[in-house]
Short mmCIF file of C-alpha atoms and ligand atoms in Angstrom, two decimals:
data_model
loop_
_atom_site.label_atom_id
_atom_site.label_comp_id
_atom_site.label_asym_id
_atom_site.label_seq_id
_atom_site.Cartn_x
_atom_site.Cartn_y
_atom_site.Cartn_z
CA UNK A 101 -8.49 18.47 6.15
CA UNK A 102 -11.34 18.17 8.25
CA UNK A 103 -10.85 18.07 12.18
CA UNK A 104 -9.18 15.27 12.93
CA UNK A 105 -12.21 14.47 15.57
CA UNK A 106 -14.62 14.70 12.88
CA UNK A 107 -13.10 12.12 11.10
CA UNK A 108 -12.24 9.43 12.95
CA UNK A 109 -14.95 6.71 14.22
CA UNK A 110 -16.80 8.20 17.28
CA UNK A 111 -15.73 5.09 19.14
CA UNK A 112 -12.03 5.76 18.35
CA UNK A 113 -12.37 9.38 19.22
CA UNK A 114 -13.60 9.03 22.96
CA UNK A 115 -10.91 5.38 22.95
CA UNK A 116 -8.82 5.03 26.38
CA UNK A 117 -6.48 2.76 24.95
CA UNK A 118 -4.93 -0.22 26.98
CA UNK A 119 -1.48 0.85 28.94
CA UNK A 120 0.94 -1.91 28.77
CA UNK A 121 3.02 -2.40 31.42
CA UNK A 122 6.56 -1.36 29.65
CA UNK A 123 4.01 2.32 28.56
CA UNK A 124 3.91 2.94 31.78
CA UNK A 125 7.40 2.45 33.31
CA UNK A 126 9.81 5.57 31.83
CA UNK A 127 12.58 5.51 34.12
CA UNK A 128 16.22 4.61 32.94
CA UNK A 129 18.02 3.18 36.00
CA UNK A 130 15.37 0.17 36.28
CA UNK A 131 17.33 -3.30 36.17
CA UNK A 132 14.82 -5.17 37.76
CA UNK A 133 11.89 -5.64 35.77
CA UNK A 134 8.69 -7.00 37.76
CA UNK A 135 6.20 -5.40 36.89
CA UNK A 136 4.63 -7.93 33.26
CA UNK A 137 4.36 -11.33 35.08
CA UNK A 138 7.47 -12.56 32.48
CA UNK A 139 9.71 -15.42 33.14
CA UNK A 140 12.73 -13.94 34.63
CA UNK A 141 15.23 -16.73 32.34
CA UNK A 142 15.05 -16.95 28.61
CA UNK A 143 16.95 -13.64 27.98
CA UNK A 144 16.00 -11.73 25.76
CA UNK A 145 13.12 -13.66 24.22
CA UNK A 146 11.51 -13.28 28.25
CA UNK A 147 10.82 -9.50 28.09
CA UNK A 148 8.17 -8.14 25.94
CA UNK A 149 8.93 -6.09 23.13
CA UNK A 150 9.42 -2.28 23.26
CA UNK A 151 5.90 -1.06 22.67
CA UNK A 152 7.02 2.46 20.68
CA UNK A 153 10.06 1.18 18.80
CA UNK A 154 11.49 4.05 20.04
CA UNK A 155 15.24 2.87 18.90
CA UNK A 156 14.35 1.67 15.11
CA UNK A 157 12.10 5.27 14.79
CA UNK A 158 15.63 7.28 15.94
CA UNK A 159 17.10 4.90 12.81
CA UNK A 160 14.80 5.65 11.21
CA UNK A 161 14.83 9.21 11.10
CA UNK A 162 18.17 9.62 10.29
CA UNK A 163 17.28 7.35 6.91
CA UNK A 164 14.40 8.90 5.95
CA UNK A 165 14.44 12.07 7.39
CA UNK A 166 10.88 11.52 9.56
CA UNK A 167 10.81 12.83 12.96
CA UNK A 168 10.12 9.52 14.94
CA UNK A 169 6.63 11.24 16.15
CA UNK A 170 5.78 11.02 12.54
CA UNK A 171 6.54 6.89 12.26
CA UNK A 172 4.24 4.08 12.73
CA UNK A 173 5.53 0.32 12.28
CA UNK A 174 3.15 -2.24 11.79
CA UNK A 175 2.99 -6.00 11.54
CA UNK A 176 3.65 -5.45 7.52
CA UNK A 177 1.65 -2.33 5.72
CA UNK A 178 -1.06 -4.85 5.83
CA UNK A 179 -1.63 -4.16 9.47
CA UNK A 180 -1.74 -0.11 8.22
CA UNK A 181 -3.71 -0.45 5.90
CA UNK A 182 -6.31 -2.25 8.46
CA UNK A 183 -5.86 0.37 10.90
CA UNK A 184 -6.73 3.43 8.56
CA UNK A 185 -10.04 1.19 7.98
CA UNK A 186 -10.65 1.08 11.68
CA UNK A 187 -9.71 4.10 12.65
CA UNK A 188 -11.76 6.22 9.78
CA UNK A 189 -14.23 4.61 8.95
CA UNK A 190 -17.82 3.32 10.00
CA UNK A 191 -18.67 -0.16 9.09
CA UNK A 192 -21.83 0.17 6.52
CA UNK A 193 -21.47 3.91 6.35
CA UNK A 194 -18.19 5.07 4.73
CA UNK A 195 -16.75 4.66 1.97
CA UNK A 196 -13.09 4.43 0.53
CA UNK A 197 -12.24 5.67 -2.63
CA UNK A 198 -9.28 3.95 -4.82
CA UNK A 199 -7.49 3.59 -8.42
CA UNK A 200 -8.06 0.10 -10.22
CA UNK A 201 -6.21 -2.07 -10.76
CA UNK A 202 -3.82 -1.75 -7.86
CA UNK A 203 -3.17 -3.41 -4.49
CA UNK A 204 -5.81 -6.15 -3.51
CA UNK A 205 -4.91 -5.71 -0.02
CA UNK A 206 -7.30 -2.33 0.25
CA UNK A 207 -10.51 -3.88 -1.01
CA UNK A 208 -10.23 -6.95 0.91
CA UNK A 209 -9.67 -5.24 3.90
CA UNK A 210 -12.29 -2.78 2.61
CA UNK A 211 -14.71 -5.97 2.80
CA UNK A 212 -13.88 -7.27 6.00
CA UNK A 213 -14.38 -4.29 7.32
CA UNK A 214 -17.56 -3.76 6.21
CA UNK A 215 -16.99 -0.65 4.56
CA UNK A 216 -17.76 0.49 0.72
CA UNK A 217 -15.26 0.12 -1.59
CA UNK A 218 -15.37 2.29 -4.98
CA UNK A 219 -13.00 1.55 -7.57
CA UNK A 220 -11.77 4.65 -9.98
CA UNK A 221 -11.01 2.88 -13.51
CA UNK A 222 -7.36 3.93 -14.57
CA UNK A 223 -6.57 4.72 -18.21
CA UNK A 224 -5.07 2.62 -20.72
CA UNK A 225 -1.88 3.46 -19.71
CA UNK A 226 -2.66 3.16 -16.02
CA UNK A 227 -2.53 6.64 -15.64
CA UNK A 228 -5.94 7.94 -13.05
CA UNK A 229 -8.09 10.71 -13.98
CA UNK A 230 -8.37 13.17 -10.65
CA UNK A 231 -12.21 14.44 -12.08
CA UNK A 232 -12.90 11.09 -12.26
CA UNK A 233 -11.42 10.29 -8.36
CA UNK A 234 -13.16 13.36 -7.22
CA UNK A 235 -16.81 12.30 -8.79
CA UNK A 236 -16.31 9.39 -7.05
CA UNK A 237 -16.00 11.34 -3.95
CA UNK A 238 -19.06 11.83 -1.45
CA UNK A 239 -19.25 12.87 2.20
CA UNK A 240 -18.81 9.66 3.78
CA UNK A 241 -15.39 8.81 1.72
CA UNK A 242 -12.96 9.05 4.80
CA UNK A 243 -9.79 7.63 2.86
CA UNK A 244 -8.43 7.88 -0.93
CA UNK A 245 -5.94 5.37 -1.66
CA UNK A 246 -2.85 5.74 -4.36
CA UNK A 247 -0.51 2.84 -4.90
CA UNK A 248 2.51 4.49 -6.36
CA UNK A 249 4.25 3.04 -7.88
CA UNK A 250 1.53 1.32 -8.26
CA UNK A 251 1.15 -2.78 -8.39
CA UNK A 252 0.07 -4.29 -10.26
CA UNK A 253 1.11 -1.75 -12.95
CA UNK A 254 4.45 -0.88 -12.47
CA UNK A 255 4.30 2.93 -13.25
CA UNK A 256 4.62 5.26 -11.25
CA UNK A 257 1.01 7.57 -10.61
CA UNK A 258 0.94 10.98 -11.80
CA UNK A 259 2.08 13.33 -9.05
CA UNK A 260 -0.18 16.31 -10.58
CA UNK A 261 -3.45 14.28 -10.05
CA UNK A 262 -2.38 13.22 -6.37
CA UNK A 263 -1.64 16.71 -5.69
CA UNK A 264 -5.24 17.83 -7.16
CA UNK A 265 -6.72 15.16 -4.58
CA UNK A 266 -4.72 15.84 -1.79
CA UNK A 267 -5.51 19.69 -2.23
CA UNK A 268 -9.40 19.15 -3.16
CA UNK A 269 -10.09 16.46 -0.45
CA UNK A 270 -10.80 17.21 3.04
CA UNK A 271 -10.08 13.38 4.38
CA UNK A 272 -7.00 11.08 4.42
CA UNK A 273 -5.39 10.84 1.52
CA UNK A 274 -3.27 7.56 1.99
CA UNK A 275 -0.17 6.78 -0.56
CA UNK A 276 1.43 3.24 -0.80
CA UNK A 277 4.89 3.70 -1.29
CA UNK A 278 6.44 -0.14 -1.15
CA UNK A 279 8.03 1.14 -4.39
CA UNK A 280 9.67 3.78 -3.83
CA UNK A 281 13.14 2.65 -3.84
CA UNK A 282 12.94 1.78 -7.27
CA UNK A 283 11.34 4.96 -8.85
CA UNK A 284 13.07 8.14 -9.75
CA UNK A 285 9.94 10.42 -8.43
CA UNK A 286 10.47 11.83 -5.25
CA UNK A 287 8.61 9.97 -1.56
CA UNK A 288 5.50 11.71 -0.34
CA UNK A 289 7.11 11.71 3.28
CA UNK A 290 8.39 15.60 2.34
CA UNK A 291 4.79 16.70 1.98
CA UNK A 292 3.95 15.49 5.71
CA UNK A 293 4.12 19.09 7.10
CA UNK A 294 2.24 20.40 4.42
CA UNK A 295 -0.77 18.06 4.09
CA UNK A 296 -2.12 17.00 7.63
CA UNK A 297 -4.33 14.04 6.19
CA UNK A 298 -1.77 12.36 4.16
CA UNK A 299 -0.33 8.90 5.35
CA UNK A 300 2.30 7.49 3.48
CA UNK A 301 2.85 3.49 3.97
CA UNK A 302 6.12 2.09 3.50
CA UNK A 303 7.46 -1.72 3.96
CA UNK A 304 11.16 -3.52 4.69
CA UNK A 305 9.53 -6.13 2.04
CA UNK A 306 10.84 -4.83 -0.82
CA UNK A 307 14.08 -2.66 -1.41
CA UNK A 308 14.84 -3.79 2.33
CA UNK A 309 14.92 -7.20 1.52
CA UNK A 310 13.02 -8.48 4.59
CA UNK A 311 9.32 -9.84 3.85
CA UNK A 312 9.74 -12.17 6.01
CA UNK A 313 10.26 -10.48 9.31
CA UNK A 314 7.10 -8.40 8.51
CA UNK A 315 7.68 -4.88 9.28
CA UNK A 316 5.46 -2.02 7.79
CA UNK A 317 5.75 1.96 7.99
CA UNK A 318 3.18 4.31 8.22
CA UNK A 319 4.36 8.05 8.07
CA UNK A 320 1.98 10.58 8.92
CA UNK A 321 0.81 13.65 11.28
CA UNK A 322 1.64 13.18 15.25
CA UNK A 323 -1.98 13.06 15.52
CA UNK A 324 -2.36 10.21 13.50
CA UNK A 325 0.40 8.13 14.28
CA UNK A 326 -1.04 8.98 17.66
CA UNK A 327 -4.24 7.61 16.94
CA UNK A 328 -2.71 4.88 15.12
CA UNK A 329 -0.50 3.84 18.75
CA UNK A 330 -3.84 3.54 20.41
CA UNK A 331 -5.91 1.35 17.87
CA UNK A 332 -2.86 -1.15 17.18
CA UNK A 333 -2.12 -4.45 19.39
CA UNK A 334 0.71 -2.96 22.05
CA UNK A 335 2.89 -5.80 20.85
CA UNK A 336 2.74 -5.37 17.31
CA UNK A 337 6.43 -5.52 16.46
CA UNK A 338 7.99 -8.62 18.07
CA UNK A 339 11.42 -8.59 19.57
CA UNK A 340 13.34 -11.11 17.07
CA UNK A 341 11.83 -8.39 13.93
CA UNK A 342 12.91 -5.29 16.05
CA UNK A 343 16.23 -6.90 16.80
CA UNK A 344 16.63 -7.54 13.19
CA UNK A 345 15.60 -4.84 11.71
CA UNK A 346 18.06 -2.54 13.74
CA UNK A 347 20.94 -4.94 12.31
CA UNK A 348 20.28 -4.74 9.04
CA UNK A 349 19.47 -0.77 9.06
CA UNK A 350 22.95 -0.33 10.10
CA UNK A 351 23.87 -1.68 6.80
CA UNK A 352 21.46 0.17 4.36
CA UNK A 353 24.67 1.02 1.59
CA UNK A 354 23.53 -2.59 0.86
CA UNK A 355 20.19 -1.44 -0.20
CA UNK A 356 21.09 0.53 -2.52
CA UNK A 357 23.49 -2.18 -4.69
CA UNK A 358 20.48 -4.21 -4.45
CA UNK A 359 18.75 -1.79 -6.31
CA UNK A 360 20.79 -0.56 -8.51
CA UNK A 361 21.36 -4.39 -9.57
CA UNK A 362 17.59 -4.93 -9.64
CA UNK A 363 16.92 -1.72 -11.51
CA UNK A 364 19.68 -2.33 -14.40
CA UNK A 365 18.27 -6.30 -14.47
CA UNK A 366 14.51 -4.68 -15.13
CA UNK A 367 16.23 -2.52 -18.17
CA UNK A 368 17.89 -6.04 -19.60
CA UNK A 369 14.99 -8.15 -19.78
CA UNK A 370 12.36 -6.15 -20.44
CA UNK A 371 13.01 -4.96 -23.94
CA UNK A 372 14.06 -8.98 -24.20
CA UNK A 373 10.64 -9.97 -23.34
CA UNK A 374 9.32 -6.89 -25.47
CA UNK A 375 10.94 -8.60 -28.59
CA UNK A 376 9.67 -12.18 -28.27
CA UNK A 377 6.69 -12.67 -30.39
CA UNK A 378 4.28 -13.77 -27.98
CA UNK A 379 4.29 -10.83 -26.00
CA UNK A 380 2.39 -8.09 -27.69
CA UNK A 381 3.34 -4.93 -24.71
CA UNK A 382 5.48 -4.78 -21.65
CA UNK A 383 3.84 -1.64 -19.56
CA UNK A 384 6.53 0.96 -18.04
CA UNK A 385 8.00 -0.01 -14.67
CA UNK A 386 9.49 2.12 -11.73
CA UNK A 387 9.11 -0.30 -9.32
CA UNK A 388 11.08 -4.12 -8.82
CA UNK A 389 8.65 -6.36 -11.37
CA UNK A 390 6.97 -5.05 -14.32
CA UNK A 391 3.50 -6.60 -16.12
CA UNK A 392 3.49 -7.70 -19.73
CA UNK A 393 0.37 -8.53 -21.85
CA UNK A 394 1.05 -11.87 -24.49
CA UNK A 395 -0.91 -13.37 -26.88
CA UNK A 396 -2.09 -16.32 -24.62
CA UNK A 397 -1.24 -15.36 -20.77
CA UNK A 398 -2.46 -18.34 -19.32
CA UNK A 399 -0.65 -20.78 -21.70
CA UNK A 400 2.42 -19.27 -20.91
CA UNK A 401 1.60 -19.04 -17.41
CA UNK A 402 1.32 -23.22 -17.21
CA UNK A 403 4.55 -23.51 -19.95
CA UNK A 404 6.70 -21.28 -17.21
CA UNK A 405 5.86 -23.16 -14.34
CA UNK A 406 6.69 -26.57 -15.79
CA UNK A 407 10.17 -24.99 -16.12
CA UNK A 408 9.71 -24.55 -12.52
CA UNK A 409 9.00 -20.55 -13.05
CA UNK A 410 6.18 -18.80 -10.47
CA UNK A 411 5.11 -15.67 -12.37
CA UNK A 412 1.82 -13.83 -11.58
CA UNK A 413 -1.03 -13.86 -13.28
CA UNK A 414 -3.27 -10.69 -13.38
CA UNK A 415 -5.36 -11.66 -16.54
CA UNK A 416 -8.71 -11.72 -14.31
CA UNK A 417 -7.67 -8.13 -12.99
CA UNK A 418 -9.46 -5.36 -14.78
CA UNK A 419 -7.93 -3.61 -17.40
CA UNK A 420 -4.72 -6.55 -17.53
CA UNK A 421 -6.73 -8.94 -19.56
CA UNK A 422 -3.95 -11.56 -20.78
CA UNK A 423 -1.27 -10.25 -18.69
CA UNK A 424 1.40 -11.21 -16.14
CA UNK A 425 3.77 -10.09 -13.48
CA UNK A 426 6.91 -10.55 -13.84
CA UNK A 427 9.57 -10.04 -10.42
CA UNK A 428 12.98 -9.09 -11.30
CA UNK A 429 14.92 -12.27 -9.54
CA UNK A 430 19.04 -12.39 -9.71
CA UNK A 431 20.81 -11.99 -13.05
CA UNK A 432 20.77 -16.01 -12.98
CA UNK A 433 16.96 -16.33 -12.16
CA UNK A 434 16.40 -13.71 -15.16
CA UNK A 435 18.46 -15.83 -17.81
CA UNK A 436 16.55 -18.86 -16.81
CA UNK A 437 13.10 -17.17 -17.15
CA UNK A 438 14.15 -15.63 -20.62
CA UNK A 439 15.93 -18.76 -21.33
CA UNK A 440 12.37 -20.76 -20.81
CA UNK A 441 10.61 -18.13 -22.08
CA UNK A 442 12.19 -18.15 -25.66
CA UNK A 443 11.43 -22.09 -26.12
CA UNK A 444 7.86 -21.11 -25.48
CA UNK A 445 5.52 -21.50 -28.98
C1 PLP B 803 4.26 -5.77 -1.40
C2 PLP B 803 3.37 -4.61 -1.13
C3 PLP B 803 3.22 -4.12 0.17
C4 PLP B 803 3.96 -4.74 1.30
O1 PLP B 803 3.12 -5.27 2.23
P1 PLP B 803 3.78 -5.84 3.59
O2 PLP B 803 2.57 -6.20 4.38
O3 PLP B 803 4.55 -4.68 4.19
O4 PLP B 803 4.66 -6.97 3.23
C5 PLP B 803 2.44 -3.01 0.38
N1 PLP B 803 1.82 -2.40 -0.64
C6 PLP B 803 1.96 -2.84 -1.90
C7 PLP B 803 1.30 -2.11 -3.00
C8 PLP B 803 2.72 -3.96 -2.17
O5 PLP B 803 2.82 -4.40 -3.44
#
């Protein structure tokens, strides 16, 4: 990797960031707290929240096995993702480099941004080509992103044509993980030490269970996540999701039921949906939702939501022409899709 100084925006290199009041105090014995202009009633909602997370990062760790220097949390991975755009790159200038069809989240943040966004066609079997990736490579692309596994696909991205990138490219290398859970293939987070311009994004939306508290993960060099402390709001991570989040870590066995259950409902009803004669290819999943292509996507789109059924549909999404998404719901919420599904002509 380049020097981390070369990289970042020139603005964000030379950036005092602003000291909150709850930075600056580091005692323990405090019990009166005067120094944020809060309302002394209300408890606990009064007091700001913990700027650092330092309590969910020592949970963390012991989960994942990520030194808490090494954690970010945002507001979702939507707020990392933004941040790796403001950090890295300059607005008409760079460029980011990524696999299509995946995530819509990086080009629209790409475009808000202002910065270039170059898309790297995936094969037919959503599979990326790393010559093709590394063309697409000039010396303004600051960040390569991988979605894997990836969405809307499914499938997990091959781990030999990451590893060509992150050993050919001298930027950051960024690897959306909201997946993982479900996937047999190994996180990225055990490659931290090795690669210093790889960030790996994780999310409580998924496995976790918890999109609705919003609470991203960014996993990456000290540097970065140092970096990444100064750019973000200090308040990013309310109290009420901290609070939460810290509960329901303390039950993570659950997790893993969920996905088991998840995982043996995708096996069920895929090779169900396979069979019926509509559907003309379900694509390999690792992940919690897989995408099928059918004879007339958009027919059965309007059919399944007059049974009251929300799917997704990717047809306008290149290379998933006639295709939808398909979340894995309960064993119930399965039967009743497959159930609609096979009254469908
Ligand atoms: C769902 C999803 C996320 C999660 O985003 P949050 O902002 O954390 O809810 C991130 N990346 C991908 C590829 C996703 O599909």
């Amino acid at each position: 990797m380049k020097d981390l100084k070369d990289l970042l925006r020139p603005n964000i290199a030379v950036l005092s960031p602003y000291t909150s009041a709850r930075d600056e105090y580091k005692g323990k014995e405090a019990h009166v707290f005067l120094d944020a202009n809060e309302n002394p009633f209300n408890q606990p909602l009064n007091r700001y929240p913990d700027p650092e997370q330092a309590e969910l990062k020592l949970k963390l760790q012991a989960i994942k096995g990520v030194a808490p220097q090494s954690i970010f949390f945002g507001n979702g991975s939507d707020e990392c993702i933004d941040l790796m755009f403001r950090m890295f790159c300059r607005p008409g200038i760079d460029n980011a480099v990524a696999i299509e069809p995946t995530y819509g989240m990086y080009g629209v943040t790409a475009a808000i941004n202002d910065v270039e966004y170059r898309r790297v066609l995936l094969d037919d079997d959503f599979q990326p080509d790393a010559d093709k990736l590394l063309a697409a490579i000039d010396s303004n692309t600051k960040l390569v992103f991988f979605c894997s596994p990836n969405n809307p696909s499914g499938n997990d991205i091959d781990h030999s044509v990451i590893d060509r990138v992150l050993d050919s490219f001298d930027g950051i290398v960024v690897i959306d993980e909201a997946y993982i859970d479900f996937t047999e293939m190994p996180s990225y987070t055990t490659k931290l030490s090795q690669y210093p311009g790889l960030v790996v994004l994780q999310t409580f939306s998924k496995a976790w269970g918890m999109a609705g508290i919003r609470l991203g993960l960014a996993f990456a060099s000290p540097e970065i996540i140092s970096v990444m402390n100064s750019v973000k709001y200090p308040y990013n991570v309310n109290v009420l999701t901290q609070r939460k989040a810290l509960e329901e870590v303390e039950q993570a066995e659950r997790v893993e039921v969920w996905v088991r259950d998840i995982v043996a409902e995708r096996k069920r009803i895929m090779p169900i949906v396979a069979a019926m004669p509509f559907c003309q290819r379900v694509f390999k999943s690792d992940a919690n939702f897989f995408l099928a292509r059918f004879d007339d996507a958009r027919a059965l789109y309007d059919y399944l939501s007059e049974c009251g059924i929300i799917v997704r549909n990717r047809s306008k999404i290149a290379l998933c022409g006639n295709t939808l998404r398909i979340t894995i719901g309960t064993r119930q919420e399965n039967d009743e899709l497959i159930d609609c599904m096979s009254r469908f002509k």
